[in-house]
CSV table of C-alpha atoms in Angstrom, one decimal:
chain,number,residue,atom,x,y,z
A,2,MET,CA,0.0,0.0,0.0
A,3,SER,CA,1.1,3.6,-0.6
A,4,GLU,CA,2.6,5.6,2.2
A,5,TRP,CA,0.3,7.6,4.4
A,6,GLU,CA,1.6,10.6,6.4
A,7,GLN,CA,0.3,11.5,9.8
A,8,THR,CA,-0.6,15.1,10.4
A,9,THR,CA,-3.1,17.2,12.4
A,10,LEU,CA,-6.1,19.3,11.4
A,11,GLY,CA,-4.1,22.2,12.6
A,12,ALA,CA,-1.7,21.6,9.7
A,13,LEU,CA,-4.6,21.8,7.2
A,14,PHE,CA,-6.5,24.7,8.6
A,15,ALA,CA,-5.6,28.1,10.2
A,16,VAL,CA,-8.2,30.0,12.3
A,17,ASP,CA,-9.4,33.2,10.7
A,18,ASN,CA,-12.5,34.7,12.5
A,19,ALA,CA,-12.1,38.0,10.7
A,20,LYS,CA,-15.2,40.2,11.4
A,21,LEU,CA,-17.0,42.3,8.9
A,22,GLY,CA,-16.8,45.5,10.9
A,23,VAL,CA,-18.2,48.8,9.6
A,24,HIS,CA,-19.7,48.5,6.1
A,25,VAL,CA,-21.8,50.3,3.6
A,26,ASP,CA,-23.3,47.5,1.5
A,27,GLU,CA,-24.8,44.5,3.2
A,28,PRO,CA,-23.1,41.2,2.2
A,29,THR,CA,-24.8,37.9,1.6
A,30,VAL,CA,-25.7,36.4,5.0
A,31,MET,CA,-24.9,32.7,5.1
A,32,SER,CA,-25.6,29.8,7.4
A,33,LEU,CA,-24.2,26.3,7.8
A,34,SER,CA,-26.4,23.3,7.4
A,35,LYS,CA,-25.1,19.9,8.7
A,36,TYR,CA,-26.6,18.4,5.5
A,37,ASP,CA,-26.1,21.0,2.8
A,38,GLY,CA,-23.0,22.9,4.0
A,39,PHE,CA,-23.0,26.6,3.3
A,40,VAL,CA,-26.4,28.0,2.3
A,41,ARG,CA,-27.7,31.5,1.7
A,42,ALA,CA,-29.6,32.1,5.0
A,43,ASP,CA,-32.6,34.0,3.5
A,44,GLU,CA,-33.2,31.3,0.9
A,45,TYR,CA,-32.7,28.4,3.3
A,46,PHE,CA,-34.9,29.7,6.1
A,47,ASP,CA,-37.3,31.6,3.8
A,48,LYS,CA,-37.0,34.6,6.1
A,49,ARG,CA,-34.3,36.8,7.6
A,50,ILE,CA,-32.8,35.3,10.7
A,51,ALA,CA,-29.7,37.5,10.9
A,52,SER,CA,-29.2,40.4,13.3
A,53,SER,CA,-30.0,43.8,11.9
A,54,LYS,CA,-26.4,44.8,12.7
A,55,LEU,CA,-23.8,42.6,11.0
A,56,ASP,CA,-20.6,44.3,12.1
A,57,GLY,CA,-19.8,41.4,14.4
A,58,TYR,CA,-20.5,38.7,11.8
A,59,LYS,CA,-17.5,36.8,10.4
A,60,VAL,CA,-16.4,37.1,6.8
A,61,VAL,CA,-16.2,34.0,4.7
A,62,GLU,CA,-14.5,34.3,1.3
A,63,PRO,CA,-15.1,31.7,-1.5
A,64,GLY,CA,-13.2,28.6,-0.6
A,65,GLU,CA,-12.9,29.4,3.1
A,66,TRP,CA,-14.3,27.2,5.8
A,67,ALA,CA,-16.4,27.3,9.0
A,68,PHE,CA,-17.7,25.0,11.7
A,69,SER,CA,-20.2,25.3,14.4
A,70,THR,CA,-18.5,25.0,17.8
A,71,ILE,CA,-21.6,23.3,19.3
A,72,HIS,CA,-22.9,21.3,16.4
A,73,ILE,CA,-19.7,20.2,14.6
A,74,ASP,CA,-20.2,16.6,15.8
A,75,GLU,CA,-23.5,16.6,13.8
A,76,GLY,CA,-21.6,17.5,10.6
A,77,SER,CA,-21.8,21.2,10.8
A,78,ILE,CA,-18.5,21.9,9.1
A,79,ALA,CA,-18.0,22.9,5.4
A,80,ARG,CA,-16.2,24.9,2.7
A,81,ASN,CA,-17.9,27.9,1.2
A,82,ASN,CA,-18.7,26.6,-2.3
A,83,LEU,CA,-21.3,29.2,-3.1
A,84,GLY,CA,-18.9,31.2,-5.2
A,85,GLU,CA,-19.3,34.5,-3.4
A,86,ARG,CA,-18.2,36.4,-0.4
A,87,GLY,CA,-20.5,36.3,2.6
A,88,VAL,CA,-20.8,36.6,6.4
A,89,ILE,CA,-21.8,34.1,9.0
A,90,SER,CA,-22.9,34.3,12.6
A,91,PRO,CA,-20.2,34.9,15.3
A,92,MET,CA,-21.2,31.5,16.8
A,93,TYR,CA,-19.1,29.9,14.0
A,94,THR,CA,-15.3,29.4,13.8
A,95,THR,CA,-14.0,30.5,10.4
A,96,MET,CA,-10.8,29.0,8.9
A,97,ARG,CA,-8.5,29.2,5.9
A,98,PHE,CA,-7.2,26.1,4.2
A,99,VAL,CA,-3.4,26.2,4.3
A,100,ALA,CA,-2.4,22.6,3.5
A,101,THR,CA,0.0,21.9,0.6
A,102,ASP,CA,-0.2,18.1,1.0
A,103,CYS,CA,-4.0,17.9,0.8
A,104,VAL,CA,-6.6,19.0,-1.7
A,105,PRO,CA,-9.7,20.8,-0.4
A,106,GLU,CA,-12.1,18.3,-1.9
A,107,TYR,CA,-10.4,15.5,0.0
A,108,ALA,CA,-10.5,17.5,3.2
A,109,GLU,CA,-14.3,17.8,2.7
A,110,LEU,CA,-14.6,14.1,2.7
A,111,LEU,CA,-12.2,13.7,5.7
A,112,VAL,CA,-13.8,16.2,8.1
A,113,ARG,CA,-17.4,14.9,7.7
A,114,GLN,CA,-16.8,11.2,7.9
A,115,PRO,CA,-18.6,9.5,10.9
A,116,GLY,CA,-15.4,8.6,12.7
A,117,MET,CA,-14.3,12.2,12.7
A,118,LEU,CA,-17.7,13.3,14.0
A,119,THR,CA,-17.3,10.9,16.9
A,120,GLU,CA,-13.8,12.4,17.6
A,121,TYR,CA,-15.3,15.9,17.6
A,122,SER,CA,-17.8,14.8,20.2
A,123,ARG,CA,-15.2,13.1,22.3
A,124,ARG,CA,-13.1,16.3,22.5
A,125,ALA,CA,-15.9,18.7,23.0
A,126,GLN,CA,-15.9,20.7,26.2
A,127,GLY,CA,-18.8,21.4,28.6
A,128,SER,CA,-21.4,19.3,30.4
A,129,ILE,CA,-24.7,20.3,28.8
A,130,ASN,CA,-25.7,18.0,25.9
A,131,ARG,CA,-25.9,19.8,22.5
A,132,ARG,CA,-24.2,22.8,24.1
A,133,ARG,CA,-20.8,21.2,24.5
A,134,SER,CA,-18.4,23.1,22.3
A,135,LEU,CA,-15.2,22.3,20.3
A,136,PRO,CA,-12.8,25.3,20.3
A,137,PHE,CA,-10.3,25.6,17.4
A,138,LYS,CA,-7.4,24.6,19.6
A,139,ALA,CA,-8.9,21.2,20.3
A,140,PHE,CA,-10.0,20.8,16.7
A,141,ALA,CA,-6.5,21.6,15.5
A,142,GLN,CA,-5.0,18.8,17.7
A,143,ILE,CA,-7.0,16.0,16.1
A,144,GLU,CA,-4.6,13.7,14.2
A,145,VAL,CA,-5.3,12.4,10.7
A,146,THR,CA,-3.4,10.5,8.1
A,147,LEU,CA,-3.1,11.6,4.4
A,148,PRO,CA,-2.4,9.5,1.3
A,149,THR,CA,-0.4,11.0,-1.6
A,150,LEU,CA,-2.0,13.7,-3.6
A,151,ALA,CA,-2.5,11.3,-6.5
A,152,GLU,CA,-4.4,8.8,-4.3
A,153,GLN,CA,-6.4,11.7,-2.8
A,154,ARG,CA,-7.6,12.5,-6.3
A,155,ARG,CA,-8.5,8.9,-7.0
A,156,ILE,CA,-10.6,8.8,-3.8
A,157,ILE,CA,-12.3,12.1,-4.7
A,158,ASP,CA,-13.2,10.7,-8.1
A,159,VAL,CA,-14.6,7.4,-6.8
A,160,MET,CA,-16.7,9.2,-4.2
A,161,ALA,CA,-17.9,11.7,-6.8
A,162,ALA,CA,-19.2,8.8,-8.8
A,163,ALA,CA,-21.0,7.4,-5.8
A,164,ASP,CA,-22.5,10.8,-5.0
A,165,ALA,CA,-23.7,11.1,-8.6
A,166,GLN,CA,-25.6,7.8,-8.2
A,167,ILE,CA,-27.1,8.9,-4.9
A,168,GLU,CA,-28.2,12.3,-6.4
A,169,ALA,CA,-29.8,10.6,-9.4
A,170,LEU,CA,-31.7,8.2,-7.1
A,171,GLU,CA,-32.7,11.1,-4.9
A,172,GLU,CA,-34.2,12.8,-7.9
A,173,GLU,CA,-36.1,9.7,-9.0
A,174,THR,CA,-37.4,9.2,-5.5
A,175,ALA,CA,-38.6,12.8,-5.2
A,176,GLN,CA,-40.3,12.6,-8.6
A,177,THR,CA,-42.1,9.4,-7.5
A,178,TRP,CA,-43.4,11.0,-4.3
A,179,GLY,CA,-44.3,14.1,-6.4
A,180,LEU,CA,-46.3,11.9,-8.8
A,181,LEU,CA,-48.1,10.3,-5.8
A,182,SER,CA,-49.0,13.7,-4.5
A,183,ALA,CA,-50.2,14.9,-8.0
A,184,ILE,CA,-52.4,11.8,-8.6
A,185,ARG,CA,-53.7,11.9,-5.0
A,186,ASN,CA,-54.8,15.5,-5.6
A,187,ASP,CA,-56.3,14.6,-9.0
A,188,PHE,CA,-58.3,11.6,-7.6
A,189,LEU,CA,-59.6,13.4,-4.5
A,190,SER,CA,-60.3,16.9,-5.8
A,191,SER,CA,-63.7,15.8,-7.0
A,192,ALA,CA,-64.6,13.5,-4.1
A,193,PRO,CA,-67.3,14.5,-1.7
A,194,ARG,CA,-66.1,16.4,1.4
A,195,VAL,CA,-67.3,15.2,4.8
A,196,PRO,CA,-66.3,16.1,8.4
A,197,LEU,CA,-63.6,13.8,9.7
A,198,ASN,CA,-65.8,12.6,12.6
A,199,GLU,CA,-68.2,11.0,10.1
A,200,VAL,CA,-65.5,8.6,8.7
A,201,CYS,CA,-63.4,7.8,11.8
A,202,ASP,CA,-63.2,7.6,15.6
A,203,ILE,CA,-60.4,8.5,17.9
A,204,ARG,CA,-59.1,5.6,20.2
A,205,ALA,CA,-59.5,6.7,23.8
A,206,GLY,CA,-57.6,5.7,26.9
A,207,LEU,CA,-53.9,5.5,27.7
A,208,VAL,CA,-52.3,2.0,27.7
A,209,ASP,CA,-51.5,0.5,31.1
A,210,PRO,CA,-47.7,0.2,31.1
A,211,ARG,CA,-48.0,-2.8,33.5
A,212,LEU,CA,-49.3,-4.9,30.7
A,213,GLU,CA,-46.9,-7.7,29.9
A,214,GLU,CA,-46.6,-6.9,26.2
A,215,TYR,CA,-46.1,-3.1,26.7
A,216,ALA,CA,-42.3,-3.0,26.6
A,217,SER,CA,-42.1,-5.1,23.4
A,218,LEU,CA,-44.6,-3.1,21.4
A,219,LEU,CA,-43.2,-0.8,18.7
A,220,HIS,CA,-43.5,2.9,19.5
A,221,VAL,CA,-44.4,5.4,16.8
A,222,GLY,CA,-43.5,8.9,18.0
A,223,VAL,CA,-44.2,12.2,16.2
A,224,ASP,CA,-40.6,12.2,15.1
A,225,SER,CA,-41.0,8.6,13.7
A,226,MET,CA,-43.4,9.9,11.1
A,227,GLU,CA,-41.7,11.4,8.0
A,228,LYS,CA,-43.3,14.6,7.0
A,229,ASN,CA,-45.4,14.8,3.8
A,230,THR,CA,-45.0,11.1,2.9
A,231,GLY,CA,-46.8,9.2,5.6
A,232,ARG,CA,-43.8,6.8,6.0
A,233,ILE,CA,-42.8,5.5,9.4
A,234,ILE,CA,-39.0,5.8,10.1
A,235,GLY,CA,-37.0,4.7,13.1
A,236,ALA,CA,-39.8,3.0,15.1
A,237,ARG,CA,-38.4,1.2,18.1
A,238,SER,CA,-39.9,-0.8,21.0
A,239,ALA,CA,-41.1,0.9,24.1
A,240,ARG,CA,-38.2,-0.7,26.0
A,241,GLU,CA,-35.6,0.7,23.6
A,242,ASP,CA,-37.2,4.2,23.8
A,243,GLY,CA,-37.3,4.0,27.6
A,244,LEU,CA,-41.1,4.7,27.7
A,245,ILE,CA,-42.9,4.3,30.9
A,246,SER,CA,-46.5,5.6,30.4
A,247,GLY,CA,-48.6,8.1,28.5
A,248,LYS,CA,-49.1,6.2,25.2
A,249,TYR,CA,-52.0,5.1,23.1
A,250,LEU,CA,-52.5,1.6,21.6
A,251,PHE,CA,-53.1,1.4,17.9
A,252,GLU,CA,-54.0,-1.6,15.8
A,253,PRO,CA,-53.4,-2.5,12.1
A,254,GLY,CA,-56.0,-0.5,10.2
A,255,ASP,CA,-55.7,2.6,12.3
A,256,VAL,CA,-54.2,5.9,11.2
A,257,ILE,CA,-51.8,7.9,13.4
A,258,TYR,CA,-52.2,11.7,13.1
A,259,SER,CA,-49.8,14.1,14.8
A,260,LYS,CA,-51.5,16.8,16.8
A,261,ILE,CA,-48.2,18.6,17.1
A,262,ARG,CA,-47.0,20.4,14.0
A,263,PRO,CA,-49.7,18.8,11.8
A,264,VAL,CA,-48.8,21.5,9.2
A,265,LEU,CA,-45.9,19.2,8.4
A,266,ARG,CA,-48.4,16.5,7.4
A,267,LYS,CA,-47.2,13.9,9.8
A,268,VAL,CA,-49.7,11.1,9.4
A,269,SER,CA,-49.1,7.3,8.9
A,270,ALA,CA,-51.0,4.1,8.6
A,271,PRO,CA,-49.0,1.3,10.3
A,272,ASP,CA,-49.6,-2.3,9.4
A,273,PHE,CA,-48.7,-3.5,12.9
A,274,ARG,CA,-49.9,-3.2,16.4
A,275,GLY,CA,-48.1,-0.7,18.6
A,276,LEU,CA,-48.0,2.4,20.8
A,277,CYS,CA,-48.2,6.0,19.6
A,278,SER,CA,-47.3,9.2,21.4
A,279,ALA,CA,-49.9,11.1,23.4
A,280,ASP,CA,-49.0,13.9,21.0
A,281,ALA,CA,-50.8,12.0,18.2
A,282,TYR,CA,-54.3,10.9,17.5
A,283,PRO,CA,-54.9,7.2,16.7
A,284,LEU,CA,-57.8,7.2,14.2
A,285,ARG,CA,-60.0,4.2,13.4
A,286,PRO,CA,-61.7,4.4,10.0
A,287,LYS,CA,-65.4,3.6,9.9
A,288,GLY,CA,-67.2,1.1,7.6
A,289,SER,CA,-65.4,0.2,4.4
A,290,LEU,CA,-62.9,3.1,4.5
A,291,SER,CA,-59.4,1.8,4.6
A,292,ALA,CA,-56.6,3.2,6.7
A,293,SER,CA,-54.5,3.8,3.6
A,294,LEU,CA,-57.2,5.9,1.8
A,295,LEU,CA,-57.9,7.9,5.0
A,296,ARG,CA,-54.1,8.6,5.2
A,297,GLU,CA,-54.2,9.9,1.6
A,298,SER,CA,-57.2,12.1,2.4
A,299,LEU,CA,-55.4,13.6,5.3
A,300,LEU,CA,-52.4,14.3,3.1
A,301,PHE,CA,-54.6,16.1,0.5
A,302,GLU,CA,-53.5,19.7,0.0
A,303,PRO,CA,-56.7,21.5,0.9
A,304,VAL,CA,-57.1,19.4,4.0
A,305,VAL,CA,-53.6,20.5,5.1
A,306,GLU,CA,-54.5,24.1,4.4
A,307,GLN,CA,-57.5,23.8,6.7
A,308,VAL,CA,-55.4,22.4,9.5
A,309,VAL,CA,-52.8,25.1,9.0
A,310,LYS,CA,-55.4,27.7,9.6
A,311,MET,CA,-56.7,25.9,12.7
A,312,SER,CA,-53.3,25.2,14.3
A,313,GLY,CA,-51.9,28.7,13.6
A,314,ARG,CA,-48.3,29.8,12.9
A,315,THR,CA,-46.9,29.5,16.4
A,316,LYS,CA,-43.6,27.9,17.2
A,317,MET,CA,-45.4,24.7,18.1
A,318,PRO,CA,-48.6,24.6,16.2
A,319,LYS,CA,-51.2,22.2,17.5
A,320,VAL,CA,-54.7,21.0,16.5
A,321,ASN,CA,-57.1,19.8,19.2
A,322,ARG,CA,-59.6,17.0,18.8
A,323,LYS,CA,-62.6,19.2,18.2
A,324,GLU,CA,-60.9,21.1,15.5
A,325,LEU,CA,-59.5,18.1,13.8
A,326,PHE,CA,-62.9,16.3,13.7
A,327,SER,CA,-64.4,19.4,12.1
A,328,VAL,CA,-62.0,19.2,9.1
A,329,ASN,CA,-63.7,18.4,5.8
A,330,VAL,CA,-61.9,15.5,4.1
A,331,PRO,CA,-62.4,14.1,0.6
A,332,ILE,CA,-63.8,10.6,0.7
A,333,PRO,CA,-64.6,8.9,-2.6
A,334,GLU,CA,-67.9,7.1,-3.2
A,335,VAL,CA,-67.9,3.5,-2.0
A,336,GLU,CA,-67.7,2.0,-5.5
A,337,ALA,CA,-64.6,4.1,-6.4
A,338,ARG,CA,-62.6,3.6,-3.2
A,339,SER,CA,-61.0,0.2,-4.1
A,340,LYS,CA,-59.6,1.4,-7.5
A,341,ILE,CA,-58.3,4.8,-6.1
A,342,ASP,CA,-56.8,3.0,-3.1
A,343,SER,CA,-55.0,0.4,-5.2
A,344,VAL,CA,-53.5,3.0,-7.5
A,345,LEU,CA,-52.2,5.2,-4.7
A,346,LEU,CA,-50.9,2.1,-2.8
A,347,ALA,CA,-49.0,1.0,-5.9
A,348,LEU,CA,-47.4,4.4,-6.3
A,349,ARG,CA,-46.6,4.6,-2.6
A,350,ALA,CA,-45.0,1.1,-2.7
A,351,GLU,CA,-42.8,2.2,-5.7
A,352,ALA,CA,-41.7,5.3,-3.8
A,353,GLU,CA,-40.9,3.3,-0.7
A,354,VAL,CA,-38.8,0.7,-2.7
A,355,LEU,CA,-36.8,3.7,-4.0
A,356,GLU,CA,-36.4,5.0,-0.5
A,357,ALA,CA,-35.0,1.6,0.6
A,358,GLU,CA,-32.6,1.5,-2.3
A,359,LEU,CA,-31.5,5.1,-1.5
A,360,ALA,CA,-30.9,4.1,2.2
A,361,HIS,CA,-28.8,1.1,1.0
A,362,LEU,CA,-26.8,3.2,-1.3
A,363,ARG,CA,-26.1,5.8,1.4
A,364,THR,CA,-24.9,3.1,3.7
A,365,PHE,CA,-22.7,1.7,1.0
A,366,ARG,CA,-21.3,5.2,0.4
A,367,SER,CA,-20.5,5.6,4.1
A,368,THR,CA,-18.8,2.2,4.3
A,369,LEU,CA,-16.8,2.8,1.2
A,370,LEU,CA,-15.6,6.2,2.3
A,371,ALA,CA,-14.6,4.9,5.7
A,372,SER,CA,-12.6,2.1,4.1
A,373,LEU,CA,-10.9,4.5,1.7
A,374,LEU,CA,-10.0,7.0,4.4
A,375,ASN,CA,-8.8,4.4,6.8
A,376,HIS,CA,-6.6,2.9,3.9
A,377,GLU,CA,-8.4,-0.4,4.2
A,378,ILE,CA,-9.0,-0.2,0.4
A,379,GLU,CA,-6.5,1.2,-2.0
A,380,ILE,CA,-7.4,2.3,-5.5
A,381,PRO,CA,-4.8,1.0,-8.0
A,382,GLU,CA,-2.6,3.5,-9.8
A,383,SER,CA,-4.0,2.3,-13.1
A,384,TYR,CA,-7.2,4.3,-12.1
A,385,ASN,CA,-5.2,7.4,-13.1
A,386,ALA,CA,-5.8,6.5,-16.7
A,387,LEU,CA,-9.5,7.2,-16.2
A,388,LEU,CA,-8.8,10.5,-14.5
A,389,GLU,CA,-6.7,11.5,-17.4
A,390,GLY,CA,-9.4,10.5,-19.9
A,391,ILE,CA,-7.4,7.6,-21.4
A,392,SER,CA,-9.5,4.6,-22.5
C-alpha cells in the first residue's frame, strides 16, 4: 500500500475569525447546514434570521471554511462553495485552508466522515448535551493521516461517482413522491367532502404500562413519522425508547395523526400493532374506508390548508380533537374507493422501494468512504488513466 503521512487538522486549517466591521453594502448572510453545507440564509430559512447589525459577523470568502463549535459533531463543518463572499454568525469558527499536501475536496470528505464526528464529540468541552463546544485549539490537535495527492484525487473521483448515483436516485425518488401527490390531488379533488368525525373515531384511553406486552410493542412517536410522505421511520420498541407511560395503543388498520406540528403532514397508517405518542391521535376508520385511503385524504393539500389555519403559525402549532374532527376530508364514493386506493398504494410502494434503495446506497457510500479514508481499500494507480481521460 502507498505511504500515508500522519498530520493534524491544525496543519490543514488556520483559524481566521475576521469580522465584517463597519460596512456600507450588506453582504450575503450565510448559514451552515449539517446536510447542505454553506447556504444563503434568507433562501434556506425563507426569512431573515440574521441580526439587523452585521458588524460582528464573520467574513467567509469563497473557498474558506467554517464550523459550528456546538454542532460540529453533527456534521456542521463545510467549505464555502457558493462562489461568493459572505458573512456568517459569530457563533461559527471560520478558517483558511493552508495545506500543501492535501486538496480541499479530499478535506471535505475527511472532516465529515462518521469517525471524525465521533472524535469531535469526544473532544468537545462542557457538560450540557448539545451545548458542548469544540474550540479551534482542540479541533487543531486532532490527528489524521493523508495519502499521496494522487491517491487523494482517486478517492475524490470514486466518491464523486457514488455521490452522482445517490443524487440521481434522490431525484427519481422525489419525482415518484411528487407523482403520488399529484395523482392523489387529482383523484380526491372531485370526491365529496365530509367532516372527519363521520368517517373515523379516535381511540381513547392510555395504555397501562404494566401490561406484559407493553415494553415489546413498537413505538411510533411524532418524530418517527416522516413529514409529507406518511412513512414511518425509526420505530423502536417501548423498552428501547425508555417509555414508561402516556401512550395510546393502535391496531393495524388505524391511522396515526400528529396533533403537534400537523402542518408538516405527519400522518401514517402502520400495518402493525403498537404504541403512539400522546401527542398524536390514533384514528380508526369507519365502515369500508381503509386506513391507507384515510391517510391519503389527510395528506390532501386542501385538508392540510384547513389544518394550518386551525393550528396557527406559532412555534409549536397544535390542533385539538374538536378542530380536527371538524375538518372536511375528501372521501370517494364506496364503489370508487378500491380502485383509487389500489393506484395510490402502488405508487406509494414504488416510492418506498426507491427509499429503501437510497438508504442502502447511502450506507454503501458511508462504508466505502470509511474504508478508503482508513486505507483499508487502495485504489490502484491504473485508475489514473480514467482520471486523465485515457481509454
